[in-house]
Coordinates of C-alpha atoms and ligand atoms in Angstrom, one line a residue:
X5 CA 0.0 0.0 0.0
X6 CA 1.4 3.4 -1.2
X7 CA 0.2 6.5 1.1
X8 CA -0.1 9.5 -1.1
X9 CA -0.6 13.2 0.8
X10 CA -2.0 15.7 -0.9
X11 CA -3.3 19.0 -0.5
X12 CA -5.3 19.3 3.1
X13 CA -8.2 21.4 1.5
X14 CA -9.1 18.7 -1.6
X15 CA -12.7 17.3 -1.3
X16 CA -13.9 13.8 -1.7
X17 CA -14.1 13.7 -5.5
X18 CA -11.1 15.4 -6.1
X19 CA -9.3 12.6 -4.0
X20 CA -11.4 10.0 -5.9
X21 CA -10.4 10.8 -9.1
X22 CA -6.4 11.8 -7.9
X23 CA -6.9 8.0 -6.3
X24 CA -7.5 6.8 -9.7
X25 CA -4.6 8.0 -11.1
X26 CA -2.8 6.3 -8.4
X27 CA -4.0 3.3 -8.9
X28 CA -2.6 3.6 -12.4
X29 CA 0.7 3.6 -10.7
X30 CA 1.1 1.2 -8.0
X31 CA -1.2 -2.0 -6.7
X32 CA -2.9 -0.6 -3.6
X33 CA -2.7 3.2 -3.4
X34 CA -4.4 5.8 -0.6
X35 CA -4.6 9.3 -1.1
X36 CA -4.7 10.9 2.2
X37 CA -5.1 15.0 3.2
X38 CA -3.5 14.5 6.4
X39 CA -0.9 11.5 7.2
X40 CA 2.8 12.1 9.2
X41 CA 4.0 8.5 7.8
X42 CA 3.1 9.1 4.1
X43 CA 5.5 7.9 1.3
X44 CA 5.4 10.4 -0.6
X45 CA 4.0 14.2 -0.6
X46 CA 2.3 15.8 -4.1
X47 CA 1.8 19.4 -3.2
X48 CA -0.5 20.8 -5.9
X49 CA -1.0 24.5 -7.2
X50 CA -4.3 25.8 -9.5
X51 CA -5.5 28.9 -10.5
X52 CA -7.9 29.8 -13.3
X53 CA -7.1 33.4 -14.7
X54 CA -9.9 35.7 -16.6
X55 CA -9.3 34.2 -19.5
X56 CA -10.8 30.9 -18.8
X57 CA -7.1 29.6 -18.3
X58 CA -7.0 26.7 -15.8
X59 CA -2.7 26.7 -14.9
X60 CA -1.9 23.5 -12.4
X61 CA 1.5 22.9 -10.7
X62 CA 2.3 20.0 -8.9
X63 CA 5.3 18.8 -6.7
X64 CA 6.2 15.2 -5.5
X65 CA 8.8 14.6 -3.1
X66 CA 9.8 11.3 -2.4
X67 CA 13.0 9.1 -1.2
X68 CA 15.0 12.7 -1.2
X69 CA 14.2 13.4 -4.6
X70 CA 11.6 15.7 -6.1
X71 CA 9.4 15.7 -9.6
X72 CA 7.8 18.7 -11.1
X73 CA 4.9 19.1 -13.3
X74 CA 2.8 22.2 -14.8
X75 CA 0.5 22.5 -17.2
X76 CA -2.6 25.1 -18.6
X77 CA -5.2 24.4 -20.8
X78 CA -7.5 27.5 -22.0
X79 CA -11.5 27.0 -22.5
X80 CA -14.0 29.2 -24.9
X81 CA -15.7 30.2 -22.0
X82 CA -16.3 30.3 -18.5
X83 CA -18.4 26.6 -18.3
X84 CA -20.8 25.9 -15.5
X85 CA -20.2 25.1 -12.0
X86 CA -19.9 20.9 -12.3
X87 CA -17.8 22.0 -16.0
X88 CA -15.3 24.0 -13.8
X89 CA -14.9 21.1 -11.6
X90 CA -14.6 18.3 -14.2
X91 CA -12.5 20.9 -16.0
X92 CA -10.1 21.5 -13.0
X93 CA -9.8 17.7 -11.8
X94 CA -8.6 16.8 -15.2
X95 CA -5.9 19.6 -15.0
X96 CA -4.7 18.1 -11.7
X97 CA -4.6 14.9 -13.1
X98 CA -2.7 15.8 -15.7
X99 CA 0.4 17.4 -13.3
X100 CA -0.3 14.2 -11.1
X101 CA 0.2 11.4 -13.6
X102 CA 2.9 13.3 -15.3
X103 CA 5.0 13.5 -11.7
X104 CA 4.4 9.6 -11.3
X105 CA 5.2 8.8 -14.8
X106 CA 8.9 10.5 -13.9
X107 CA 9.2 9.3 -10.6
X108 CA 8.6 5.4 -11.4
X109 CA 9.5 5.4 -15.2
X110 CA 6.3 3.9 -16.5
X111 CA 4.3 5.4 -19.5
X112 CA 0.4 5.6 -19.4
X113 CA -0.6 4.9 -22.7
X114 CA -4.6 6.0 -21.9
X115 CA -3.2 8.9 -20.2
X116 CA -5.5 10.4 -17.8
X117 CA -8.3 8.3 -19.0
X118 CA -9.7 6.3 -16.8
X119 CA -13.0 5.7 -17.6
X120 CA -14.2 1.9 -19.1
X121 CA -15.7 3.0 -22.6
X122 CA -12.4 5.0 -24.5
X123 CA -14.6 4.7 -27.7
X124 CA -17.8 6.1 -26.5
X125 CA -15.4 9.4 -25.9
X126 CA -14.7 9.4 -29.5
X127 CA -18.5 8.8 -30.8
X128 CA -19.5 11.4 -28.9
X129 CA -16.8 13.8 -30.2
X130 CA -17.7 12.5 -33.7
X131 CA -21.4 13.5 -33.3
X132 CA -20.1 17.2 -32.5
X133 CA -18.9 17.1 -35.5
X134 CA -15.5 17.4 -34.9
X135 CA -12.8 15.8 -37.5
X136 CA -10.9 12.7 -36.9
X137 CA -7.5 15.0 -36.8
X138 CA -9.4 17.6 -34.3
X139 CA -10.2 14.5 -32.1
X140 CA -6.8 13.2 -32.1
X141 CA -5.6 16.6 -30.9
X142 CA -8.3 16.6 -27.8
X143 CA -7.8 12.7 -26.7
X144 CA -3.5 13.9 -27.2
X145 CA -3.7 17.4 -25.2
X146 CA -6.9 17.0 -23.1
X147 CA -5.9 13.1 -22.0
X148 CA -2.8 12.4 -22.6
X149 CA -3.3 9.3 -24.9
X150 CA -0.9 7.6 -27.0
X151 CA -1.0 8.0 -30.8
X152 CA -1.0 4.4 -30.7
X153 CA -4.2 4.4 -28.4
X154 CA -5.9 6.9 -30.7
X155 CA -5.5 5.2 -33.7
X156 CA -6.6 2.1 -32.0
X157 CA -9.8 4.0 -30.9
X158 CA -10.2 5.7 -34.9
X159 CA -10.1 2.2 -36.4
X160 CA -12.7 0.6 -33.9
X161 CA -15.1 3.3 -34.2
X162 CA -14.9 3.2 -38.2
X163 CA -15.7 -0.6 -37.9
X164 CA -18.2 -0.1 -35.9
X165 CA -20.1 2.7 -38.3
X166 CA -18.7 0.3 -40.9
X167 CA -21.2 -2.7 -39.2
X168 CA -23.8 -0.3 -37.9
X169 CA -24.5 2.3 -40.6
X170 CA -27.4 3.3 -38.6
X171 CA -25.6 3.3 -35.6
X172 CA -26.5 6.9 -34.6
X173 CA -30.0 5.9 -34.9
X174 CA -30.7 2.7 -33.5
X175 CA -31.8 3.9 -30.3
X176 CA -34.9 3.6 -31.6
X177 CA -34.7 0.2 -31.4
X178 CA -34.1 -1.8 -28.8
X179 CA -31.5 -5.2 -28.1
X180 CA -32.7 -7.8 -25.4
X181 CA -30.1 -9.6 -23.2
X182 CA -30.9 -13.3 -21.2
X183 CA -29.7 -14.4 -18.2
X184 CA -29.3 -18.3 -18.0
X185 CA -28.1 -18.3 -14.4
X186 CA -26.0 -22.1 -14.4
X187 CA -23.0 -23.8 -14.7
X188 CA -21.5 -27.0 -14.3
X189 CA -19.0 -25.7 -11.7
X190 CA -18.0 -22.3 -11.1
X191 CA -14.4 -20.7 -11.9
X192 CA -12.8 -19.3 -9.9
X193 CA -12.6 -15.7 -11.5
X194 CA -16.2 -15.9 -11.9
X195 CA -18.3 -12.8 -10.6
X196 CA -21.1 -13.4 -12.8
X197 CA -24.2 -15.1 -11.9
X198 CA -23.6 -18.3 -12.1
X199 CA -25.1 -21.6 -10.3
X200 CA -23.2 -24.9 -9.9
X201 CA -26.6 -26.3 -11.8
X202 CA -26.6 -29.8 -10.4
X203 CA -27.5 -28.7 -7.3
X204 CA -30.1 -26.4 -8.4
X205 CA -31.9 -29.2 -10.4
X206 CA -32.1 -31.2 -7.1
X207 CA -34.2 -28.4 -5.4
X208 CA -36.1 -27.7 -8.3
X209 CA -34.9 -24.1 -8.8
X210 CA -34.0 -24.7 -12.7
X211 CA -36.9 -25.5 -13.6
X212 CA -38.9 -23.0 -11.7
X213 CA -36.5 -20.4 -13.0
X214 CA -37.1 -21.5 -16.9
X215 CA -40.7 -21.1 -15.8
X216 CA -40.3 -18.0 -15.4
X217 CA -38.1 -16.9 -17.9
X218 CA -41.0 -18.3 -20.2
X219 CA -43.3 -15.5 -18.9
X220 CA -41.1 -12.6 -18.6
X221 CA -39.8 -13.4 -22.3
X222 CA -43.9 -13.5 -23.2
X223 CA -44.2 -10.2 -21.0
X224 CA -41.6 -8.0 -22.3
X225 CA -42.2 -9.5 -26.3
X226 CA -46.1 -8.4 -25.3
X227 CA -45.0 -4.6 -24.5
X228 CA -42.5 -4.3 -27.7
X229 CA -44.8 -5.9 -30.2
X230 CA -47.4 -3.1 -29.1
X231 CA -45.2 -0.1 -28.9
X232 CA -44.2 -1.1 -32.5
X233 CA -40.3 -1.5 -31.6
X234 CA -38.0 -3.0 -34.0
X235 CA -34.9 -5.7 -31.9
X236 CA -31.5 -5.3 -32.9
X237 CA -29.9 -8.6 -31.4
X238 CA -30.8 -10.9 -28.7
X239 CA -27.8 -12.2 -26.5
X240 CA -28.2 -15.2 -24.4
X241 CA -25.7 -15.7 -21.9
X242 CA -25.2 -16.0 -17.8
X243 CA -24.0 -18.7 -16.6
X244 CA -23.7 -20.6 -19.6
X245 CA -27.0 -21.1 -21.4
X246 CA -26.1 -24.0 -22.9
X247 CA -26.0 -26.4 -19.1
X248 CA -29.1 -26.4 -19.3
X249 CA -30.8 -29.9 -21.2
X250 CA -31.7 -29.5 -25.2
X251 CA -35.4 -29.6 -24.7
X252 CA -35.7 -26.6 -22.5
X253 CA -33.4 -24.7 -24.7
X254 CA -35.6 -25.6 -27.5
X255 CA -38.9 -24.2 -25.8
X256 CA -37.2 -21.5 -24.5
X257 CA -36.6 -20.5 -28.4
X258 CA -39.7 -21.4 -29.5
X259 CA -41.2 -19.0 -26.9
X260 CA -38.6 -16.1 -27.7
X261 CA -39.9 -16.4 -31.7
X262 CA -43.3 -16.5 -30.4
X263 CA -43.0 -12.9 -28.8
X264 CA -40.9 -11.4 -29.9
X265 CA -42.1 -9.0 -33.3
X266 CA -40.5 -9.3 -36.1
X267 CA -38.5 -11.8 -36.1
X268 CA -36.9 -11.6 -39.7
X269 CA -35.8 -8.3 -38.9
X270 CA -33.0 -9.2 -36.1
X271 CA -29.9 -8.7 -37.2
X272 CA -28.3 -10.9 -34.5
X273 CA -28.5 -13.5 -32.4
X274 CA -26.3 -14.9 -30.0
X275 CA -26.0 -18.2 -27.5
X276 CA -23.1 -18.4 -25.2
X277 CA -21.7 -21.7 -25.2
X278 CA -18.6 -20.4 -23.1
X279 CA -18.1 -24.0 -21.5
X280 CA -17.2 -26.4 -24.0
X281 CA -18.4 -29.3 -21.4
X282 CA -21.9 -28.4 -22.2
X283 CA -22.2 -28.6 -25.8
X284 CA -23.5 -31.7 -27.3
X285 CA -24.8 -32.8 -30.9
X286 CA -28.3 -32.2 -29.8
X287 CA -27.8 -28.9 -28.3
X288 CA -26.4 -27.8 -31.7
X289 CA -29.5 -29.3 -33.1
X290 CA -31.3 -27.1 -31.1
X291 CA -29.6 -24.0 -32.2
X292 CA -29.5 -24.7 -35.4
X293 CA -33.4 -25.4 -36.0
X294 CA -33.8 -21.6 -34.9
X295 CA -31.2 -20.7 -37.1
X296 CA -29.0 -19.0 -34.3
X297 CA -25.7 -19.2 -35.3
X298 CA -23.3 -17.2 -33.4
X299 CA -22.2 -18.8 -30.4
X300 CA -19.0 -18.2 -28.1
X301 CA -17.1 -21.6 -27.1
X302 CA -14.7 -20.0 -24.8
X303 CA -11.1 -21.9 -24.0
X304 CA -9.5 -19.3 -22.2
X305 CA -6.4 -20.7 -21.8
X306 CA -4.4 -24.0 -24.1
X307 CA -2.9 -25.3 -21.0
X308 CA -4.4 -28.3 -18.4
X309 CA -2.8 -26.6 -15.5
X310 CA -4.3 -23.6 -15.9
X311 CA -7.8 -24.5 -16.5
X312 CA -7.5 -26.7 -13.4
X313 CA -6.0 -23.9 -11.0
X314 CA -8.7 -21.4 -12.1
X315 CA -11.7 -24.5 -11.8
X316 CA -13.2 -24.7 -14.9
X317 CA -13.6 -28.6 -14.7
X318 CA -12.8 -29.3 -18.8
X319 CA -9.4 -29.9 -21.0
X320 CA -7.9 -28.0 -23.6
X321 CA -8.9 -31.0 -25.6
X322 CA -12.6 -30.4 -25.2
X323 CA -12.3 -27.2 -26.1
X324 CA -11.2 -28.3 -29.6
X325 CA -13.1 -30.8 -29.7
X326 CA -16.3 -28.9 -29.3
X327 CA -15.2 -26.6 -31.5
X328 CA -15.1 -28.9 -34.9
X329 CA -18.0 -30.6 -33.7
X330 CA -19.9 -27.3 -34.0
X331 CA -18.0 -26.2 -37.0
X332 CA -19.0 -29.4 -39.0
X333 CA -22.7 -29.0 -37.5
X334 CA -22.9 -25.8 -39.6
X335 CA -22.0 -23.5 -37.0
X336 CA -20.4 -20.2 -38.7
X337 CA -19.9 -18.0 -36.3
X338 CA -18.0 -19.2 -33.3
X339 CA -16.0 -16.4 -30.5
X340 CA -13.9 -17.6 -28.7
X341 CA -12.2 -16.0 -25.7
X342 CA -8.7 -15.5 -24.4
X343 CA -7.6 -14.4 -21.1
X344 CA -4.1 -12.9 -20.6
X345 CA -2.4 -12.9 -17.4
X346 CA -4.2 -16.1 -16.1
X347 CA -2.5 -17.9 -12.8
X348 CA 1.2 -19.2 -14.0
X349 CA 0.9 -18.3 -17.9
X350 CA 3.6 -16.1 -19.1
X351 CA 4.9 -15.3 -22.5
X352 CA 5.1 -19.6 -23.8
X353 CA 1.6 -20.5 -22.4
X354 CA -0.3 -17.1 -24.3
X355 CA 1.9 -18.2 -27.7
X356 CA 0.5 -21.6 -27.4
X357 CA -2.6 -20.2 -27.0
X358 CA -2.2 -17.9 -29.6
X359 CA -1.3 -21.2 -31.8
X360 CA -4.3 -23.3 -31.0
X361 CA -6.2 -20.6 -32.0
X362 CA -4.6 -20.1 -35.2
X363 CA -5.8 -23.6 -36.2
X364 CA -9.8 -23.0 -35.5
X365 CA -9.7 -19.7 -36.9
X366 CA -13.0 -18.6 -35.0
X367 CA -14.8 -15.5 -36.6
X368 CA -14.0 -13.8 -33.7
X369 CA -11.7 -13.7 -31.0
X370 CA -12.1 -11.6 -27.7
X371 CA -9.0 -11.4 -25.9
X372 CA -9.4 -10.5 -22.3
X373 CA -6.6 -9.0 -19.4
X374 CA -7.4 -10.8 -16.3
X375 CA -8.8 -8.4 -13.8
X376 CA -9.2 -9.2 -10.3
X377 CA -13.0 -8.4 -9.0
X378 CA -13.8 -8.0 -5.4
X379 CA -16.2 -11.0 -5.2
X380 CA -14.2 -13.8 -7.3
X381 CA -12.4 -16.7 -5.1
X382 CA -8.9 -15.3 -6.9
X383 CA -9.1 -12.2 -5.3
X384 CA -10.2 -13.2 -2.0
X385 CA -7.5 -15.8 -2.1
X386 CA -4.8 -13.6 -4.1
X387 CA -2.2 -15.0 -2.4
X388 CA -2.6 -17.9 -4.2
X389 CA -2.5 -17.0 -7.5
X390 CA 1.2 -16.2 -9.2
X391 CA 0.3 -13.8 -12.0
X392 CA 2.0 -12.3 -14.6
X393 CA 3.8 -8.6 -14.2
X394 CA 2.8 -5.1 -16.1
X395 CA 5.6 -5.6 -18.5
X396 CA 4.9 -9.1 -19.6
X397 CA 1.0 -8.6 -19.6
X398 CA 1.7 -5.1 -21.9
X399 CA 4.0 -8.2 -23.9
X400 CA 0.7 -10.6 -24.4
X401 CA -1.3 -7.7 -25.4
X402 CA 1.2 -7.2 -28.3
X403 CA 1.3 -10.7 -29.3
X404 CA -2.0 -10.2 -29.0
X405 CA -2.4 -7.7 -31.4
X406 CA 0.3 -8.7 -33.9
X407 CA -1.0 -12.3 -34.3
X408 CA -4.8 -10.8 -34.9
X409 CA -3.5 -8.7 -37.5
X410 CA -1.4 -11.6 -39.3
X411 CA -4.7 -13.9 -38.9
X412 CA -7.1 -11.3 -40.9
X413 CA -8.6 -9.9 -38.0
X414 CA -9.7 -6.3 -37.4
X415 CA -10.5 -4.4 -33.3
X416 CA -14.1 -4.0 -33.3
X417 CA -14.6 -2.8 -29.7
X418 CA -12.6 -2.3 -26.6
X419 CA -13.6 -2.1 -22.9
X420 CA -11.3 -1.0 -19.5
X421 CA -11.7 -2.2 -16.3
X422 CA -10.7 -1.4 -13.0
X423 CA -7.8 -3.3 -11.3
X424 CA -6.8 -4.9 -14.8
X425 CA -3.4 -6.1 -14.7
X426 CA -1.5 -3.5 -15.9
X427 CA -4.0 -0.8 -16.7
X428 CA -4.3 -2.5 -20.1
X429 CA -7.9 -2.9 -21.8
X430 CA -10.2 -6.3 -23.3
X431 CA -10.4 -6.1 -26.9
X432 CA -13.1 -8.1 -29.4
X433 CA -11.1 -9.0 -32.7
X434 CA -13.4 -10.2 -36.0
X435 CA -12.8 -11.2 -39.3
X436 CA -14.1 -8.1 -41.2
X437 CA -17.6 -8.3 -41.8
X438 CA -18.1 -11.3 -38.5
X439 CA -18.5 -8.1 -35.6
X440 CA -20.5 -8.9 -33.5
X441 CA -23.5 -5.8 -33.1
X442 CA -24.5 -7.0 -29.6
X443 CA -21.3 -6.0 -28.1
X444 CA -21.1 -2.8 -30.4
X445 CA -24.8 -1.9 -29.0
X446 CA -23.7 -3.1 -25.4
X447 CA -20.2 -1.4 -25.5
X448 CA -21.4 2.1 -26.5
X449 CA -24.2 2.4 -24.6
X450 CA -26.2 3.4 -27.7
X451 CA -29.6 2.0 -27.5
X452 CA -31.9 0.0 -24.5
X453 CA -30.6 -3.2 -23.6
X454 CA -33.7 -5.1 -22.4
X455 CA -32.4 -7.3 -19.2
X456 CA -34.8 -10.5 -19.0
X457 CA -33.9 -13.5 -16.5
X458 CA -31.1 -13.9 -13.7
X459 CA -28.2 -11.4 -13.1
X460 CA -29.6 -9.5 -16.0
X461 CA -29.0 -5.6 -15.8
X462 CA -31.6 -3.5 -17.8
X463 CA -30.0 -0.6 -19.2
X464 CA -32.5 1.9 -20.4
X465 CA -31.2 4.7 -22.9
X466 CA -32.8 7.7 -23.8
X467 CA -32.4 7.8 -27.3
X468 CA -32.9 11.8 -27.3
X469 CA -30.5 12.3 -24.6
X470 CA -28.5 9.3 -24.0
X471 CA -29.0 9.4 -20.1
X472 CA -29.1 6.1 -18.7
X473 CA -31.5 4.3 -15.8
X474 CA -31.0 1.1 -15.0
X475 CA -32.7 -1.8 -13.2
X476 CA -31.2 -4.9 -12.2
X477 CA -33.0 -8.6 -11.8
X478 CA -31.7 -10.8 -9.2
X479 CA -28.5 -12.6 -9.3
X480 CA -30.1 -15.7 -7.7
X481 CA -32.6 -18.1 -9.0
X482 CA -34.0 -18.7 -5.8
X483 CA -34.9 -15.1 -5.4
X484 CA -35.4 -14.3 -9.5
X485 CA -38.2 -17.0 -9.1
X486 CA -39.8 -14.9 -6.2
X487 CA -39.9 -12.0 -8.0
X488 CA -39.6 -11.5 -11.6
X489 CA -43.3 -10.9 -11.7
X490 CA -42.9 -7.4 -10.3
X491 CA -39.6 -7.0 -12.0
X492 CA -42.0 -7.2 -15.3
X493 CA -43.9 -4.5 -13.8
X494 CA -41.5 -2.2 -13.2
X495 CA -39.9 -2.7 -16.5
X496 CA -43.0 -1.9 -18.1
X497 CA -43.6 1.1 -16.1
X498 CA -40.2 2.6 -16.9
X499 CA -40.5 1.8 -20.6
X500 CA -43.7 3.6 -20.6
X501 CA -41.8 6.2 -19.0
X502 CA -38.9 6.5 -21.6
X503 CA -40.3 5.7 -24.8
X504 CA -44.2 6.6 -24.6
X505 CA -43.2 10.1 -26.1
X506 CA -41.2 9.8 -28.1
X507 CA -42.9 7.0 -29.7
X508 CA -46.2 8.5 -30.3
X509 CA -44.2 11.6 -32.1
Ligands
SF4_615 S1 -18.2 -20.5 -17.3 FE1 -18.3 -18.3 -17.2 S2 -20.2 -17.8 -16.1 FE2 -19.7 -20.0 -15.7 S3 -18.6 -20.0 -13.8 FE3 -17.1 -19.9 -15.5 S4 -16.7 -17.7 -15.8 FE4 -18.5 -17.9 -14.6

């Protein structure tokens, strides 16, 4: 744990965001106002002069030495009370990071950015109207960014309008995520909702849940078929929706084309089949009948060891095998992920990987840095775990990218999370023309994302505005099947509330 002391008069969110920053830096980082055993001092200076001119100064002392840092940056005009804020914490972020990148020799490649959705930045530059050039100079001055983080970011949103035309517009629409809550075990950097579903058949609770689900998919396909609403893509996924058994896969579809309008018109639709260990011939039958044929059969990692230290209870060699036996089944879109950074992989294990892949050639190809939630079993037992360092992980992301580009694939969305090893990002790779719109939709927050079943956020979108409400179902089946009546309800009531209006116009 580093101890940081700052200034004694800075507020809450000015320490918040300074924190951030920190954490860039070093593992486990406090920023404290007042602390005699800190270990190391940032004295900060700021002024804003008549001209709209923010000027920061900052000062770092540490170990007998000392780091300097100032910079100005001159607005139009004068900005409201929360722009003046926003306005001056990025200034002191700015003389922060710039004082930490001296002091411990690292480079920041997103700069001050520390936000989860880089791209949605650039979109909403774009729909100002401002150039690709005059956005490179903002993300540069403004943040900090690398050239090589920009251009990343100008490429993915070109895909992106390059498999969304109507991308600006299709928040008028809406995209429907499910939540199938089971698993066969659970891994141990799991945070999602997910069931060990053996045990859940024995009390019942699976089928209760699919019960359920049945109705809520009926409710929710009831209120868009009415309100005239066209869906975008439907994305299945959990838990892995494939544990559960062929035939209630198969009703569950025949109840989702039942609802839902308009069926010819949805440009995607997706079935996670993350663990190979629940795909069989007949499931693929399944899929197949109702023509869905972009699923995700995730591997992770290439090596035994690994998939058994992080509990995910199947081989490499299922993996592959599942794999060909949905490719010859006619499947023709298949993702598969990669996580970087995984317990005891280094630099051999992630080219192995890298190989494997190579010989599927899925269509797509998310590559993942591990990050370490609060509620997973690795963090809680991080102790454990012997990960990767910055250096090697920024390594993998390299390979990463250099063996995508040599494969034929193209960046077609990027994510950040907090407390990813080394600060790096998640990136989805395609074959041009194989992106998958779901996580476009999802990743830029551009239209309603209907939640129905367990764990399932609803994020509702104004499509005038973009401001966001959300409204979360329960994680657990047990309680999902106690309530998902009223979380119908409420569903309704606030889809009344957002689109009504603007629907009748
Ligand atoms: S397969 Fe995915 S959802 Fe299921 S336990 Fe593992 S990480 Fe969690």
């Amino acid at each position: 744990m580093k101890t940081i002391k700052i200034n004694e008069q800075f507020k809450e969110d000015y320490i918040r965001v300074l924190n951030h920053i920190a954490n860039l830096f070093f593992e486990d980082s406090k920023i404290a106002t007042s602390h005699d055993e800190a270990d190391m001092v940032i004295q900060f200076n700021y002024s804003i002069d008549d001209n709209y001119t923010i000027h920061t100064a900052s000062e770092l002392t540490v170990e007998g030495q000392t780091y300097k840092s100032n910079y100005s940056i001159n607005y139009a005009t004068e900005g409201t009370e929360k722009e003046q804020g926003i306005r001056m914490k990025r200034a002191l972020s700015h003389v922060m990071l710039d004082v930490l990148e001296q002091y411990t020799g690292m480079t920041q490649e997103w700069g001050i950015l520390t936000g989860v959705r880089p791209t949605k930045l650039y979109h909403n530059y774009r729909k100002q109207g401002l150039t690709d050039q005059q956005i490179a100079e903002i993300l540069k001055s403004d943040f900090r960014i690398s050239d090589a983080k920009i251009e990343l970011m100008k490429e993915i949103v070109d895909r992106q309008l390059k498999t969304i035309p109507d991308l600006d517009g299709i928040g008028k629409e809406i995209s429907i995520y499910i939540g199938v809550p089971f698993c066969p075990t659970k891994c141990a950097y799991c945070t999602f909702p997910a069931y060990a579903i053996g045990a859940n058949r024995k009390h019942g609770r699976v089928e209760s849940f699919i019960d359920g689900l049945h109705i809520e998919i009926r409710a929710m396909g009831k209120w868009i078929k009415e309100n005239n609403m066209n869906i975008t893509s439907i994305y299945w996924g959990g838990g892995t929706p494939t544990s559960i058994e062929a035939e209630e896969m198969d009703a569950l579809y025949k109840t989702m084309f039942e609802s839902f309008p308009n069926p010819e018109t949805i440009r995607e639709i997706t079935v996670e089949a993350g663990r190979p260990d629940t795909i069989t011939p007949e499931k693929i039958e399944v899929l197949k009948k109702y023509g869905i044929d972009r699923i995700s059969v995730n591997p992770q990692s290439y090596t035994d060891e690994t998939l058994k230290a992080i509990g995910r209870h199947h081989t490499v060699q299922e993996t592959i095998d599942k794999f060909w036996l949905s490719r010859n089944s006619g499947m023709n879109n298949i993702n598969m992920d990669l996580i970087i950074g995984l317990p005891n992989e280094g630099i051999e294990e992630f080219q192995h990987s890298l190989d494997e892949s190579a010989k599927m050639q899925p269509e797509s190809l998310t590559v993942h840095t591990l990050s370490f939630k609060r509620a997973s079993e690795m963090t809680r037992n991080k102790d454990k775990y012997k990960v990767a360092d910055r250096n090697t992980v920024s390594k993998m992301m390299d390979m990463a990218s250099s063996w995508t580009k040599e494969n034929g694939y193209v960046p077609y969305y990027l994510y950040r999370q907090k407390n990813i090893l080394g600060n790096l990002e998640n990136v989805g790779y395609s074959k041009p023309g194989e992106e998958s719109i779901y996580n476009i939709v999802i990743m830029e927050e551009v239209q309603t994302i209907l939640g129905l079943g367990c764990g399932a956020s609803t994020k509702f979108v104004n499509p005038e505005t973009g401001k966001i409400t959300q409204f979360h179902n329960p994680k657990d089946p047990a309680a999902y099947i106690m309530t998902f009546e009223e979380a119908i309800e409420k569903k309704v009531e606030m889809l009344e509330d957002l689109y009504n209006v603007q629907l009748s116009k």
